[in-house]
Amino acid sequence: IIGIDKGIEFAGVIFPVIMFGLIIISFFLFVREIFVRKSEKSILKANLIALIASFFMIVIPIFLSRTVAGIPEKESAAFFFMFLSFYFFLKAWKSKKIKNAVILGILAGISTGVMGLVWGGVIYAFISIGLAGLIAFVLNKVSKKEFLVYSLWIIGSFFILMYFSGKRYNFNEMFTSLSSGLAFLSLMVMVVHYLIFSTKISNIKLIKSSKIPKTILSIIITFVILIILSLLVFGPQFVIDKAKAIHQTIFKPISGRWNITVAENKQPDFREWSQSFGPFVKNIPIMVWMFFIGSVILFRKMLLKLKNKDAWILTFFYIFFLLGIIFSRYSTGSLFNGENFISKLFYYISIILFIGAFVYYYNKYYKLGDKSFEKIRFEYLLLFSLFILTLFTVRGAVRLIMVLGPIAPIFVGFLIVELGNKFFKYKELSKILIGILLIIILISSLYSFNVFYKSVSAQAYSFVPNAYNIQWQKAMDWVRTNTPENAVFSHWWDYGYWVQSIGNRATSVDGGDAITYWN
């Protein structure tokens, strides 16, 4: 029995380290799949971007607490399945053969489902893929194969979560939440579109005479149908509550007496979360600005097939959109504190203008019969959906900074490789300017990597579990000695595990937080 206990203990200690090794592999494959194409040059660039991003991801400090030996954090397993989900989904979407697409789509669904069984952060998979799928649909990038892949992913993930999680993921939760509900909404839009424009319904005068793009018309019709059904089934309060929930999620996603007592649920501002990325040069977080610039350059590249002027205008709105997300909650004592009217106005306007500009130009190209928008790569849509989601959630809680941690280096890796490619491609003055910028970026990257490496090397020792001090030891000894063996403790969150494992008594609440209202 002692041998078994020590084996379990050792497994718990080493678990996050083993999972981190697997995370690195799945992360590399995911990043590589974003940028890879058939040409040898493309494969080389994709490998370089994935390698650079992986090196940064390995040493970025914010990720350390979830992957260091000693504490069996569930996130170390969840991140592996998250990147695996994205990798399988991209492979399925890009697959030429239906058979391969089906197998990979099912694997993507299984990976997402297992991630959800491990961690509530499965919302990152549902929202990112769901949003990317919806945008791809609007851009007419969803044919029968893509629809099949998306459907298999939804069915696979929903089945695993609803079947294996007990009551945590029930029917109502899966189909009406703001996360998995969004993914399901995208599927419903695709189904409604097929039912309308592949049947005689499309001959209805109102639909046939509409000048609105068919995909956007399908979205409008789906929304109307779902709102009517919601009113009939759940009542008007359901729709009102969802609208309030969206507003609440945008500005203060974590609230309530229980949630805000947990330190890692504190809502940070930019000055706080940027500290996790550093390093700083004269109060400038260079890593933050590198991934900011990298995302802007990649966004512009994503619009390569559009007219140059239109692409730059949309890129300008994207920059304004990023500024709105990041700096509308700059610091507590500033004009943009995230709580006052001007902060919320800046936030909302940046989002509305960006979406409005995108819709305007899409509609403009649609009327001209220009299919340039349809040539936007789905891989980029997925990456930007994930990136924007992580920027959005990083405003919500300190603990969610760790999700942005591995995503930001993707843009740094792209920035370095893209500038290197431009340097060898351009001539004369442009070559000199790009060369200077490349040198600055390379020095900044090497400096950041060195600072990160030293930081995690030093911090790793402080993450060794040491909170089980003499008072806790005496308390748990008292529990073992003075309480009945069938006693059940109503305990606060993580420490419930200590009562279970060291006090040898059952608890109604622990770090698994399976039944939230028990808290």
mmCIF file with all atom_site columns, N, CA and C in Angstrom, residues 310-349:
data_model
loop_
_atom_site.group_PDB
_atom_site.id
_atom_site.type_symbol
_atom_site.label_atom_id
_atom_site.label_alt_id
_atom_site.label_comp_id
_atom_site.label_asym_id
_atom_site.label_entity_id
_atom_site.label_seq_id
_atom_site.pdbx_PDB_ins_code
_atom_site.Cartn_x
_atom_site.Cartn_y
_atom_site.Cartn_z
_atom_site.occupancy
_atom_site.B_iso_or_equiv
_atom_site.pdbx_formal_charge
_atom_site.auth_seq_id
_atom_site.auth_comp_id
_atom_site.auth_asym_id
_atom_site.auth_atom_id
_atom_site.pdbx_PDB_model_num
ATOM 1   N N  . ASP A 1 310 ? -7.668  49.233 -49.852 1.00 0.00 ? 310 ASP A N  1
ATOM 2   C CA . ASP A 1 310 ? -8.683  48.634 -48.985 1.00 0.00 ? 310 ASP A CA 1
ATOM 3   C C  . ASP A 1 310 ? -8.044  47.807 -47.867 1.00 0.00 ? 310 ASP A C  1
ATOM 4   N N  . ALA A 1 311 ? -6.989  47.072 -48.225 1.00 0.00 ? 311 ALA A N  1
ATOM 5   C CA . ALA A 1 311 ? -6.300  46.242 -47.234 1.00 0.00 ? 311 ALA A CA 1
ATOM 6   C C  . ALA A 1 311 ? -5.686  47.096 -46.138 1.00 0.00 ? 311 ALA A C  1
ATOM 7   N N  . TRP A 1 312 ? -5.110  48.233 -46.511 1.00 0.00 ? 312 TRP A N  1
ATOM 8   C CA . TRP A 1 312 ? -4.497  49.110 -45.512 1.00 0.00 ? 312 TRP A CA 1
ATOM 9   C C  . TRP A 1 312 ? -5.542  49.790 -44.634 1.00 0.00 ? 312 TRP A C  1
ATOM 10  N N  . ILE A 1 313 ? -6.697  50.143 -45.220 1.00 0.00 ? 313 ILE A N  1
ATOM 11  C CA . ILE A 1 313 ? -7.770  50.745 -44.414 1.00 0.00 ? 313 ILE A CA 1
ATOM 12  C C  . ILE A 1 313 ? -8.273  49.743 -43.372 1.00 0.00 ? 313 ILE A C  1
ATOM 13  N N  . LEU A 1 314 ? -8.483  48.494 -43.789 1.00 0.00 ? 314 LEU A N  1
ATOM 14  C CA . LEU A 1 314 ? -8.921  47.456 -42.852 1.00 0.00 ? 314 LEU A CA 1
ATOM 15  C C  . LEU A 1 314 ? -7.846  47.195 -41.792 1.00 0.00 ? 314 LEU A C  1
ATOM 16  N N  . THR A 1 315 ? -6.595  47.257 -42.184 1.00 0.00 ? 315 THR A N  1
ATOM 17  C CA . THR A 1 315 ? -5.497  47.078 -41.214 1.00 0.00 ? 315 THR A CA 1
ATOM 18  C C  . THR A 1 315 ? -5.495  48.209 -40.196 1.00 0.00 ? 315 THR A C  1
ATOM 19  N N  . PHE A 1 316 ? -5.781  49.431 -40.650 1.00 0.00 ? 316 PHE A N  1
ATOM 20  C CA . PHE A 1 316 ? -5.873  50.569 -39.727 1.00 0.00 ? 316 PHE A CA 1
ATOM 21  C C  . PHE A 1 316 ? -6.980  50.328 -38.693 1.00 0.00 ? 316 PHE A C  1
ATOM 22  N N  . PHE A 1 317 ? -8.133  49.856 -39.152 1.00 0.00 ? 317 PHE A N  1
ATOM 23  C CA . PHE A 1 317 ? -9.236  49.573 -38.230 1.00 0.00 ? 317 PHE A CA 1
ATOM 24  C C  . PHE A 1 317 ? -8.879  48.422 -37.278 1.00 0.00 ? 317 PHE A C  1
ATOM 25  N N  . TYR A 1 318 ? -8.088  47.470 -37.774 1.00 0.00 ? 318 TYR A N  1
ATOM 26  C CA . TYR A 1 318 ? -7.624  46.380 -36.908 1.00 0.00 ? 318 TYR A CA 1
ATOM 27  C C  . TYR A 1 318 ? -6.718  46.919 -35.805 1.00 0.00 ? 318 TYR A C  1
ATOM 28  N N  . ILE A 1 319 ? -5.828  47.836 -36.156 1.00 0.00 ? 319 ILE A N  1
ATOM 29  C CA . ILE A 1 319 ? -4.929  48.454 -35.159 1.00 0.00 ? 319 ILE A CA 1
ATOM 30  C C  . ILE A 1 319 ? -5.753  49.195 -34.111 1.00 0.00 ? 319 ILE A C  1
ATOM 31  N N  . PHE A 1 320 ? -6.743  49.956 -34.573 1.00 0.00 ? 320 PHE A N  1
ATOM 32  C CA . PHE A 1 320 ? -7.609  50.696 -33.649 1.00 0.00 ? 320 PHE A CA 1
ATOM 33  C C  . PHE A 1 320 ? -8.383  49.732 -32.746 1.00 0.00 ? 320 PHE A C  1
ATOM 34  N N  . PHE A 1 321 ? -8.794  48.621 -33.336 1.00 0.00 ? 321 PHE A N  1
ATOM 35  C CA . PHE A 1 321 ? -9.503  47.571 -32.593 1.00 0.00 ? 321 PHE A CA 1
ATOM 36  C C  . PHE A 1 321 ? -8.609  46.994 -31.490 1.00 0.00 ? 321 PHE A C  1
ATOM 37  N N  . LEU A 1 322 ? -7.345  46.686 -31.820 1.00 0.00 ? 322 LEU A N  1
ATOM 38  C CA . LEU A 1 322 ? -6.398  46.184 -30.812 1.00 0.00 ? 322 LEU A CA 1
ATOM 39  C C  . LEU A 1 322 ? -6.176  47.202 -29.702 1.00 0.00 ? 322 LEU A C  1
ATOM 40  N N  . LEU A 1 323 ? -6.021  48.460 -30.096 1.00 0.00 ? 323 LEU A N  1
ATOM 41  C CA . LEU A 1 323 ? -5.818  49.523 -29.102 1.00 0.00 ? 323 LEU A CA 1
ATOM 42  C C  . LEU A 1 323 ? -7.019  49.612 -28.167 1.00 0.00 ? 323 LEU A C  1
ATOM 43  N N  . GLY A 1 324 ? -8.220  49.437 -28.729 1.00 0.00 ? 324 GLY A N  1
ATOM 44  C CA . GLY A 1 324 ? -9.430  49.488 -27.914 1.00 0.00 ? 324 GLY A CA 1
ATOM 45  C C  . GLY A 1 324 ? -9.491  48.356 -26.908 1.00 0.00 ? 324 GLY A C  1
ATOM 46  N N  . ILE A 1 325 ? -9.166  47.130 -27.340 1.00 0.00 ? 325 ILE A N  1
ATOM 47  C CA . ILE A 1 325 ? -9.187  45.975 -26.438 1.00 0.00 ? 325 ILE A CA 1
ATOM 48  C C  . ILE A 1 325 ? -8.142  46.105 -25.342 1.00 0.00 ? 325 ILE A C  1
ATOM 49  N N  . ILE A 1 326 ? -6.929  46.503 -25.735 1.00 0.00 ? 326 ILE A N  1
ATOM 50  C CA . ILE A 1 326 ? -5.800  46.504 -24.801 1.00 0.00 ? 326 ILE A CA 1
ATOM 51  C C  . ILE A 1 326 ? -5.793  47.723 -23.892 1.00 0.00 ? 326 ILE A C  1
ATOM 52  N N  . PHE A 1 327 ? -5.962  48.915 -24.482 1.00 0.00 ? 327 PHE A N  1
ATOM 53  C CA . PHE A 1 327 ? -5.713  50.139 -23.708 1.00 0.00 ? 327 PHE A CA 1
ATOM 54  C C  . PHE A 1 327 ? -6.967  50.801 -23.148 1.00 0.00 ? 327 PHE A C  1
ATOM 55  N N  . SER A 1 328 ? -8.160  50.264 -23.437 1.00 0.00 ? 328 SER A N  1
ATOM 56  C CA . SER A 1 328 ? -9.358  50.825 -22.796 1.00 0.00 ? 328 SER A CA 1
ATOM 57  C C  . SER A 1 328 ? -9.384  50.461 -21.314 1.00 0.00 ? 328 SER A C  1
ATOM 58  N N  . ARG A 1 329 ? -8.556  49.514 -20.930 1.00 0.00 ? 329 ARG A N  1
ATOM 59  C CA . ARG A 1 329 ? -8.357  49.196 -19.517 1.00 0.00 ? 329 ARG A CA 1
ATOM 60  C C  . ARG A 1 329 ? -6.854  49.282 -19.236 1.00 0.00 ? 329 ARG A C  1
ATOM 61  N N  . TYR A 1 330 ? -6.329  50.500 -19.305 1.00 0.00 ? 330 TYR A N  1
ATOM 62  C CA . TYR A 1 330 ? -4.881  50.700 -19.216 1.00 0.00 ? 330 TYR A CA 1
ATOM 63  C C  . TYR A 1 330 ? -4.370  50.584 -17.784 1.00 0.00 ? 330 TYR A C  1
ATOM 64  N N  . SER A 1 331 ? -4.934  51.376 -16.875 1.00 0.00 ? 331 SER A N  1
ATOM 65  C CA . SER A 1 331 ? -4.551  51.290 -15.463 1.00 0.00 ? 331 SER A CA 1
ATOM 66  C C  . SER A 1 331 ? -5.657  51.884 -14.603 1.00 0.00 ? 331 SER A C  1
ATOM 67  N N  . THR A 1 332 ? -5.678  51.500 -13.359 1.00 0.00 ? 332 THR A N  1
ATOM 68  C CA . THR A 1 332 ? -6.754  51.907 -12.445 1.00 0.00 ? 332 THR A CA 1
ATOM 69  C C  . THR A 1 332 ? -6.845  53.419 -12.286 1.00 0.00 ? 332 THR A C  1
ATOM 70  N N  . GLY A 1 333 ? -5.706  54.103 -12.230 1.00 0.00 ? 333 GLY A N  1
ATOM 71  C CA . GLY A 1 333 ? -5.705  55.539 -11.966 1.00 0.00 ? 333 GLY A CA 1
ATOM 72  C C  . GLY A 1 333 ? -5.710  56.412 -13.201 1.00 0.00 ? 333 GLY A C  1
ATOM 73  N N  . SER A 1 334 ? -5.850  55.828 -14.389 1.00 0.00 ? 334 SER A N  1
ATOM 74  C CA . SER A 1 334 ? -5.784  56.608 -15.625 1.00 0.00 ? 334 SER A CA 1
ATOM 75  C C  . SER A 1 334 ? -7.173  56.944 -16.153 1.00 0.00 ? 334 SER A C  1
ATOM 76  N N  . LEU A 1 335 ? -7.205  57.722 -17.242 1.00 0.00 ? 335 LEU A N  1
ATOM 77  C CA . LEU A 1 335 ? -8.474  58.068 -17.879 1.00 0.00 ? 335 LEU A CA 1
ATOM 78  C C  . LEU A 1 335 ? -9.172  56.808 -18.374 1.00 0.00 ? 335 LEU A C  1
ATOM 79  N N  . PHE A 1 336 ? -8.374  55.850 -18.897 1.00 0.00 ? 336 PHE A N  1
ATOM 80  C CA . PHE A 1 336 ? -8.915  54.576 -19.371 1.00 0.00 ? 336 PHE A CA 1
ATOM 81  C C  . PHE A 1 336 ? -8.709  53.510 -18.292 1.00 0.00 ? 336 PHE A C  1
ATOM 82  N N  . ASN A 1 337 ? -9.624  53.510 -17.328 1.00 0.00 ? 337 ASN A N  1
ATOM 83  C CA . ASN A 1 337 ? -9.523  52.557 -16.211 1.00 0.00 ? 337 ASN A CA 1
ATOM 84  C C  . ASN A 1 337 ? -10.395 51.318 -16.405 1.00 0.00 ? 337 ASN A C  1
ATOM 85  N N  . GLY A 1 338 ? -11.093 51.257 -17.532 1.00 0.00 ? 338 GLY A N  1
ATOM 86  C CA . GLY A 1 338 ? -11.927 50.098 -17.830 1.00 0.00 ? 338 GLY A CA 1
ATOM 87  C C  . GLY A 1 338 ? -13.301 50.142 -17.195 1.00 0.00 ? 338 GLY A C  1
ATOM 88  N N  . GLU A 1 339 ? -13.564 51.122 -16.352 1.00 0.00 ? 339 GLU A N  1
ATOM 89  C CA . GLU A 1 339 ? -14.834 51.186 -15.625 1.00 0.00 ? 339 GLU A CA 1
ATOM 90  C C  . GLU A 1 339 ? -15.682 52.394 -16.016 1.00 0.00 ? 339 GLU A C  1
ATOM 91  N N  . ASN A 1 340 ? -15.036 53.519 -16.360 1.00 0.00 ? 340 ASN A N  1
ATOM 92  C CA . ASN A 1 340 ? -15.800 54.735 -16.633 1.00 0.00 ? 340 ASN A CA 1
ATOM 93  C C  . ASN A 1 340 ? -16.380 54.747 -18.052 1.00 0.00 ? 340 ASN A C  1
ATOM 94  N N  . PHE A 1 341 ? -17.152 55.777 -18.326 1.00 0.00 ? 341 PHE A N  1
ATOM 95  C CA . PHE A 1 341 ? -17.871 55.872 -19.604 1.00 0.00 ? 341 PHE A CA 1
ATOM 96  C C  . PHE A 1 341 ? -16.927 55.946 -20.795 1.00 0.00 ? 341 PHE A C  1
ATOM 97  N N  . ILE A 1 342 ? -15.867 56.758 -20.691 1.00 0.00 ? 342 ILE A N  1
ATOM 98  C CA . ILE A 1 342 ? -14.942 56.950 -21.810 1.00 0.00 ? 342 ILE A CA 1
ATOM 99  C C  . ILE A 1 342 ? -14.224 55.645 -22.164 1.00 0.00 ? 342 ILE A C  1
ATOM 100 N N  . SER A 1 343 ? -13.915 54.826 -21.150 1.00 0.00 ? 343 SER A N  1
ATOM 101 C CA . SER A 1 343 ? -13.253 53.539 -21.385 1.00 0.00 ? 343 SER A CA 1
ATOM 102 C C  . SER A 1 343 ? -14.177 52.589 -22.147 1.00 0.00 ? 343 SER A C  1
ATOM 103 N N  . LYS A 1 344 ? -15.414 52.494 -21.681 1.00 0.00 ? 344 LYS A N  1
ATOM 104 C CA . LYS A 1 344 ? -16.374 51.601 -22.328 1.00 0.00 ? 344 LYS A CA 1
ATOM 105 C C  . LYS A 1 344 ? -16.718 52.073 -23.739 1.00 0.00 ? 344 LYS A C  1
ATOM 106 N N  . LEU A 1 345 ? -16.785 53.405 -23.912 1.00 0.00 ? 345 LEU A N  1
ATOM 107 C CA . LEU A 1 345 ? -17.075 53.972 -25.228 1.00 0.00 ? 345 LEU A CA 1
ATOM 108 C C  . LEU A 1 345 ? -15.950 53.639 -26.207 1.00 0.00 ? 345 LEU A C  1
ATOM 109 N N  . PHE A 1 346 ? -14.709 53.821 -25.769 1.00 0.00 ? 346 PHE A N  1
ATOM 110 C CA . PHE A 1 346 ? -13.534 53.498 -26.590 1.00 0.00 ? 346 PHE A CA 1
ATOM 111 C C  . PHE A 1 346 ? -13.550 52.021 -26.977 1.00 0.00 ? 346 PHE A C  1
ATOM 112 N N  . TYR A 1 347 ? -13.878 51.184 -26.017 1.00 0.00 ? 347 TYR A N  1
ATOM 113 C CA . TYR A 1 347 ? -13.911 49.737 -26.231 1.00 0.00 ? 347 TYR A CA 1
ATOM 114 C C  . TYR A 1 347 ? -14.961 49.361 -27.277 1.00 0.00 ? 347 TYR A C  1
ATOM 115 N N  . TYR A 1 348 ? -16.191 49.839 -27.068 1.00 0.00 ? 348 TYR A N  1
ATOM 116 C CA . TYR A 1 348 ? -17.293 49.503 -27.965 1.00 0.00 ? 348 TYR A CA 1
ATOM 117 C C  . TYR A 1 348 ? -17.073 50.074 -29.376 1.00 0.00 ? 348 TYR A C  1
ATOM 118 N N  . ILE A 1 349 ? -16.616 51.332 -29.452 1.00 0.00 ? 349 ILE A N  1
ATOM 119 C CA . ILE A 1 349 ? -16.417 51.969 -30.758 1.00 0.00 ? 349 ILE A CA 1
ATOM 120 C C  . ILE A 1 349 ? -15.365 51.229 -31.576 1.00 0.00 ? 349 ILE A C  1
#
